[in-house]
CSV table of C-alpha atoms in Angstrom, one decimal:
chain,number,residue,atom,x,y,z
A,32,ASP,CA,0.0,0.3,0.0
A,33,ALA,CA,1.1,3.7,-0.6
A,34,LYS,CA,2.4,5.8,2.2
A,35,THR,CA,0.8,8.7,3.4
A,36,THR,CA,2.2,12.0,4.8
A,37,GLN,CA,-0.1,14.2,7.0
A,38,PRO,CA,1.0,17.3,9.2
A,39,PRO,CA,1.5,16.1,12.9
A,40,SER,CA,-0.9,18.6,14.3
A,41,MET,CA,-3.6,21.4,13.5
A,42,ASP,CA,-5.5,23.8,15.2
A,43,CYS,CA,-9.0,24.8,14.2
A,44,ALA,CA,-11.4,27.4,15.5
A,45,GLU,CA,-14.8,26.0,16.6
A,46,GLY,CA,-17.4,26.5,13.8
A,47,ARG,CA,-14.8,27.0,11.2
A,48,ALA,CA,-14.3,24.7,8.6
A,49,ALA,CA,-11.3,22.3,9.0
A,50,ASN,CA,-9.3,21.3,6.0
A,51,LEU,CA,-7.1,18.1,6.8
A,52,PRO,CA,-4.2,17.6,4.1
A,53,CYS,CA,-3.0,14.1,3.1
A,54,ASN,CA,-0.2,13.4,0.5
A,55,HIS,CA,-0.2,10.0,-1.0
A,56,SER,CA,2.2,10.6,-4.2
A,57,THR,CA,2.8,6.7,-4.8
A,58,ILE,CA,-0.9,5.8,-4.8
A,59,SER,CA,-1.7,3.4,-7.4
A,60,GLY,CA,-4.9,3.3,-9.5
A,61,ASN,CA,-6.7,0.8,-7.5
A,62,GLU,CA,-6.1,2.2,-4.2
A,63,TYR,CA,-8.8,3.8,-1.9
A,64,VAL,CA,-8.1,6.8,0.3
A,65,TYR,CA,-9.8,6.1,3.5
A,66,TRP,CA,-10.3,8.7,6.6
A,67,TYR,CA,-10.7,7.6,10.2
A,68,ARG,CA,-10.6,9.6,13.4
A,69,GLN,CA,-9.9,8.4,16.8
A,70,ILE,CA,-11.0,10.3,19.8
A,71,HIS,CA,-8.8,9.5,23.1
A,72,SER,CA,-9.4,6.2,24.3
A,73,GLN,CA,-12.0,5.1,21.7
A,74,GLY,CA,-11.9,3.1,18.8
A,75,PRO,CA,-11.2,4.5,15.3
A,76,GLN,CA,-14.2,5.9,13.9
A,77,TYR,CA,-14.9,5.7,10.1
A,78,ILE,CA,-15.3,8.9,8.2
A,79,ILE,CA,-15.4,8.6,4.6
A,80,HIS,CA,-13.6,6.8,1.6
A,81,GLY,CA,-13.2,7.4,-2.0
A,82,LEU,CA,-11.3,6.3,-5.2
A,83,LYS,CA,-11.2,8.9,-7.8
A,84,ASN,CA,-14.3,11.2,-7.2
A,85,ASN,CA,-14.9,13.6,-4.5
A,86,GLU,CA,-17.2,12.1,-1.9
A,87,THR,CA,-19.4,13.7,0.7
A,88,ASN,CA,-21.4,12.3,3.7
A,89,GLU,CA,-23.0,13.7,6.8
A,90,MET,CA,-19.7,13.9,8.5
A,91,ALA,CA,-17.2,15.4,5.9
A,92,SER,CA,-16.0,15.8,2.6
A,93,LEU,CA,-13.4,14.1,0.8
A,94,ILE,CA,-11.5,16.1,-2.2
A,95,ILE,CA,-9.1,14.0,-4.1
A,96,THR,CA,-6.9,15.6,-6.7
A,97,GLU,CA,-7.3,14.7,-10.2
A,98,ASP,CA,-3.8,13.0,-10.3
A,99,ARG,CA,-4.9,11.3,-7.0
A,100,LYS,CA,-1.6,12.4,-5.5
A,101,SER,CA,-3.2,14.0,-2.6
A,102,SER,CA,-6.5,14.7,-0.9
A,103,THR,CA,-8.3,17.0,1.6
A,104,LEU,CA,-10.6,16.1,4.5
A,105,ILE,CA,-13.2,19.0,5.0
A,106,LEU,CA,-14.9,19.0,8.4
A,107,PRO,CA,-17.6,21.8,7.4
A,108,HIS,CA,-18.3,23.3,11.0
A,109,ALA,CA,-15.7,21.9,13.5
A,110,THR,CA,-17.1,21.6,17.1
A,111,LEU,CA,-15.0,20.8,20.3
A,112,ARG,CA,-16.1,17.3,19.6
A,113,ASP,CA,-14.0,16.9,16.5
A,114,THR,CA,-10.9,17.0,18.5
A,115,ALA,CA,-9.2,13.9,17.6
A,116,VAL,CA,-6.4,12.0,15.6
A,117,TYR,CA,-7.2,11.9,12.0
A,118,TYR,CA,-5.9,9.1,10.1
A,119,CYS,CA,-5.6,9.2,6.1
A,120,ILE,CA,-4.9,5.7,4.8
A,121,VAL,CA,-4.3,4.5,1.4
A,122,HIS,CA,-5.7,0.9,0.9
A,123,ALA,CA,-5.4,-1.4,-1.8
A,124,ASP,CA,-4.7,-4.7,0.0
A,125,SER,CA,-7.3,-7.3,-1.0
A,126,TRP,CA,-7.4,-8.7,2.3
A,127,GLY,CA,-8.6,-5.5,4.1
A,128,LYS,CA,-5.4,-4.5,6.0
A,129,LEU,CA,-5.7,-1.0,6.7
A,130,GLN,CA,-2.3,0.4,7.6
A,131,PHE,CA,-2.3,3.2,9.8
A,132,GLY,CA,0.4,6.1,9.7
A,133,ALA,CA,1.0,8.6,12.5
A,134,GLY,CA,-2.0,10.7,11.9
A,135,THR,CA,-2.6,14.5,12.7
A,136,GLN,CA,-3.7,15.4,16.1
A,137,VAL,CA,-6.6,17.9,15.6
A,138,VAL,CA,-7.7,20.4,18.2
A,139,VAL,CA,-10.6,22.5,18.1
A,140,THR,CA,-10.7,25.6,20.1
A,141,PRO,CA,-13.5,27.8,21.4
B,251,ASP,CA,-26.7,-0.6,13.0
B,252,THR,CA,-22.9,-0.4,12.5
B,253,GLU,CA,-22.1,-1.6,15.9
B,254,VAL,CA,-19.0,-3.7,16.9
B,255,THR,CA,-19.4,-4.8,20.5
B,256,GLN,CA,-16.2,-5.7,22.4
B,257,THR,CA,-16.1,-7.3,26.0
B,258,PRO,CA,-14.7,-6.8,28.5
B,259,LYS,CA,-13.8,-3.0,28.2
B,260,HIS,CA,-11.1,-3.5,30.7
B,261,LEU,CA,-9.0,-6.7,31.8
B,262,VAL,CA,-6.3,-6.9,34.1
B,263,MET,CA,-4.5,-10.5,33.9
B,264,GLY,CA,-1.3,-12.1,35.4
B,265,MET,CA,1.3,-13.4,33.2
B,266,THR,CA,0.3,-16.9,33.9
B,267,ASN,CA,-3.5,-16.4,33.6
B,268,LYS,CA,-5.7,-17.5,30.6
B,269,LYS,CA,-8.3,-15.0,29.4
B,270,SER,CA,-10.1,-14.1,26.4
B,271,LEU,CA,-11.4,-11.0,24.6
B,272,LYS,CA,-14.6,-11.2,22.7
B,273,CYS,CA,-16.1,-9.5,19.7
B,274,GLU,CA,-19.4,-9.5,18.1
B,275,GLN,CA,-21.2,-7.9,14.9
B,276,HIS,CA,-24.8,-8.3,13.8
B,277,MET,CA,-24.1,-6.5,10.3
B,278,GLY,CA,-23.8,-9.7,8.3
B,279,HIS,CA,-20.1,-8.7,7.9
B,280,ARG,CA,-17.9,-12.0,6.6
B,281,ALA,CA,-14.4,-10.3,7.4
B,282,MET,CA,-13.2,-9.7,11.0
B,283,TYR,CA,-10.0,-8.3,12.2
B,284,TRP,CA,-8.0,-7.8,15.5
B,285,TYR,CA,-5.6,-4.8,16.0
B,286,LYS,CA,-3.4,-3.9,18.6
B,287,GLN,CA,-2.7,-0.4,19.6
B,288,LYS,CA,0.0,0.7,22.2
B,289,ALA,CA,-0.2,4.0,23.7
B,290,LYS,CA,0.5,7.1,21.5
B,291,LYS,CA,0.9,4.5,18.6
B,292,PRO,CA,-1.4,3.9,15.7
B,293,PRO,CA,-3.2,0.5,15.5
B,294,GLU,CA,-1.5,-2.5,14.2
B,295,LEU,CA,-3.0,-5.3,12.4
B,296,MET,CA,-2.9,-8.8,14.1
B,297,PHE,CA,-5.2,-11.2,12.4
B,298,VAL,CA,-7.9,-11.1,9.5
B,299,TYR,CA,-10.6,-13.7,9.4
B,300,SER,CA,-12.6,-14.1,6.1
B,301,TYR,CA,-15.8,-16.3,5.9
B,302,GLU,CA,-14.6,-17.7,9.3
B,303,LYS,CA,-11.1,-18.8,8.4
B,304,LEU,CA,-7.8,-17.1,9.5
B,305,SER,CA,-6.6,-15.4,6.3
B,306,ILE,CA,-3.8,-13.3,7.6
B,307,ASN,CA,-1.4,-13.7,10.8
B,308,GLU,CA,0.8,-10.7,11.0
B,309,SER,CA,3.7,-12.8,12.8
B,310,VAL,CA,1.7,-12.5,16.0
B,311,PRO,CA,3.2,-14.5,18.9
B,312,SER,CA,1.5,-17.7,19.7
B,313,ARG,CA,0.4,-16.6,23.2
B,314,PHE,CA,-2.2,-14.7,21.2
B,315,SER,CA,-4.6,-17.3,19.8
B,316,PRO,CA,-7.6,-16.0,17.7
B,317,GLU,CA,-11.0,-18.1,17.2
B,318,CYS,CA,-13.9,-17.4,14.9
B,319,PRO,CA,-16.8,-19.8,16.3
B,320,ASN,CA,-19.3,-18.1,13.5
B,321,SER,CA,-19.7,-15.4,11.4
B,322,SER,CA,-20.9,-13.0,14.0
B,323,LEU,CA,-18.3,-13.7,16.7
B,324,LEU,CA,-14.6,-13.3,17.1
B,325,ASN,CA,-12.4,-14.1,20.2
B,326,LEU,CA,-8.9,-13.6,21.1
B,327,HIS,CA,-7.5,-16.0,23.8
B,328,LEU,CA,-4.6,-14.8,25.8
B,329,HIS,CA,-2.1,-17.1,27.6
B,330,ALA,CA,1.3,-16.4,29.3
B,331,LEU,CA,1.3,-12.8,28.2
B,332,GLN,CA,4.1,-10.4,28.8
B,333,PRO,CA,3.8,-7.1,30.3
B,334,GLU,CA,4.6,-5.4,27.0
B,335,ASP,CA,1.5,-6.9,25.7
B,336,SER,CA,-0.5,-4.3,27.7
B,337,ALA,CA,-2.4,-2.4,24.8
B,338,LEU,CA,-5.9,-1.7,23.5
B,339,TYR,CA,-6.9,-4.4,21.7
B,340,LEU,CA,-9.4,-3.4,18.7
B,341,CYS,CA,-11.9,-5.7,16.6
B,342,ALA,CA,-13.1,-4.7,13.4
B,343,SER,CA,-15.5,-6.0,10.8
B,344,SER,CA,-16.4,-5.4,7.1
B,345,GLN,CA,-18.8,-6.7,4.4
B,346,ASP,CA,-15.9,-8.8,3.2
B,347,HIS,CA,-12.0,-8.5,3.0
B,348,ARG,CA,-11.8,-6.6,-0.4
B,349,SER,CA,-10.6,-3.1,-0.7
B,350,GLY,CA,-13.5,-0.4,-0.9
B,351,ASN,CA,-15.6,-1.9,2.0
B,352,THR,CA,-16.1,0.0,5.1
B,353,ILE,CA,-14.3,-1.4,7.9
B,354,TYR,CA,-16.1,-0.6,11.4
B,355,PHE,CA,-14.1,-0.7,14.7
B,356,GLY,CA,-15.2,-1.6,18.2
B,357,GLU,CA,-14.4,0.7,21.0
B,358,GLY,CA,-11.8,-1.8,22.2
B,359,SER,CA,-10.8,-3.8,25.1
B,360,TRP,CA,-8.0,-2.3,27.4
B,361,LEU,CA,-5.6,-4.9,28.4
B,362,THR,CA,-3.0,-4.6,31.3
B,363,VAL,CA,-0.8,-7.5,32.2
B,364,VAL,CA,0.9,-7.6,35.5
């Protein structure tokens, strides 16, 4: 699976949009981009995933560049409960193996 | 319902004890996983079960023994563990093992080996 690069930490003001970048320059054509988050002491929570097209659900939007070498997770209106570690994972393995990287610690402040 | 239920939430065991962690899902998923997460580290895959058969063992020591009694249940049997095995153990499931499926995680079982 391709490796991902994320900033180690980000701050975001409550009520503002949070834009989390992820670089995956070695991504292959059949590799999906997944985003999970983990609030302290809890299990990882699925946010969204996509292959080529931009995706949106009730939690977030995923914007994938045309060359697929990077993506951005957008939390449209950050709340204090969005404070968590966010993991960007590029996943192609046919056996469902998610290889977590170090992630981005997002802190939402009032 | 996208719930993966893990029990117990907390477990303290001695190095000579035998204990088990349990995981249950009722989403009809046919792939189930065990991950291990040490403090301040990302989760690491241990085992993958597909259609109740062990498909992946990520070179996990034999003191960890997984079992999949049926399509809804996944156990992790623990025996003769070491203090360094203390960690958060996460169970997950997905429709099947293929890429593109959503993998749902449980809240985890905190294990302390004394």
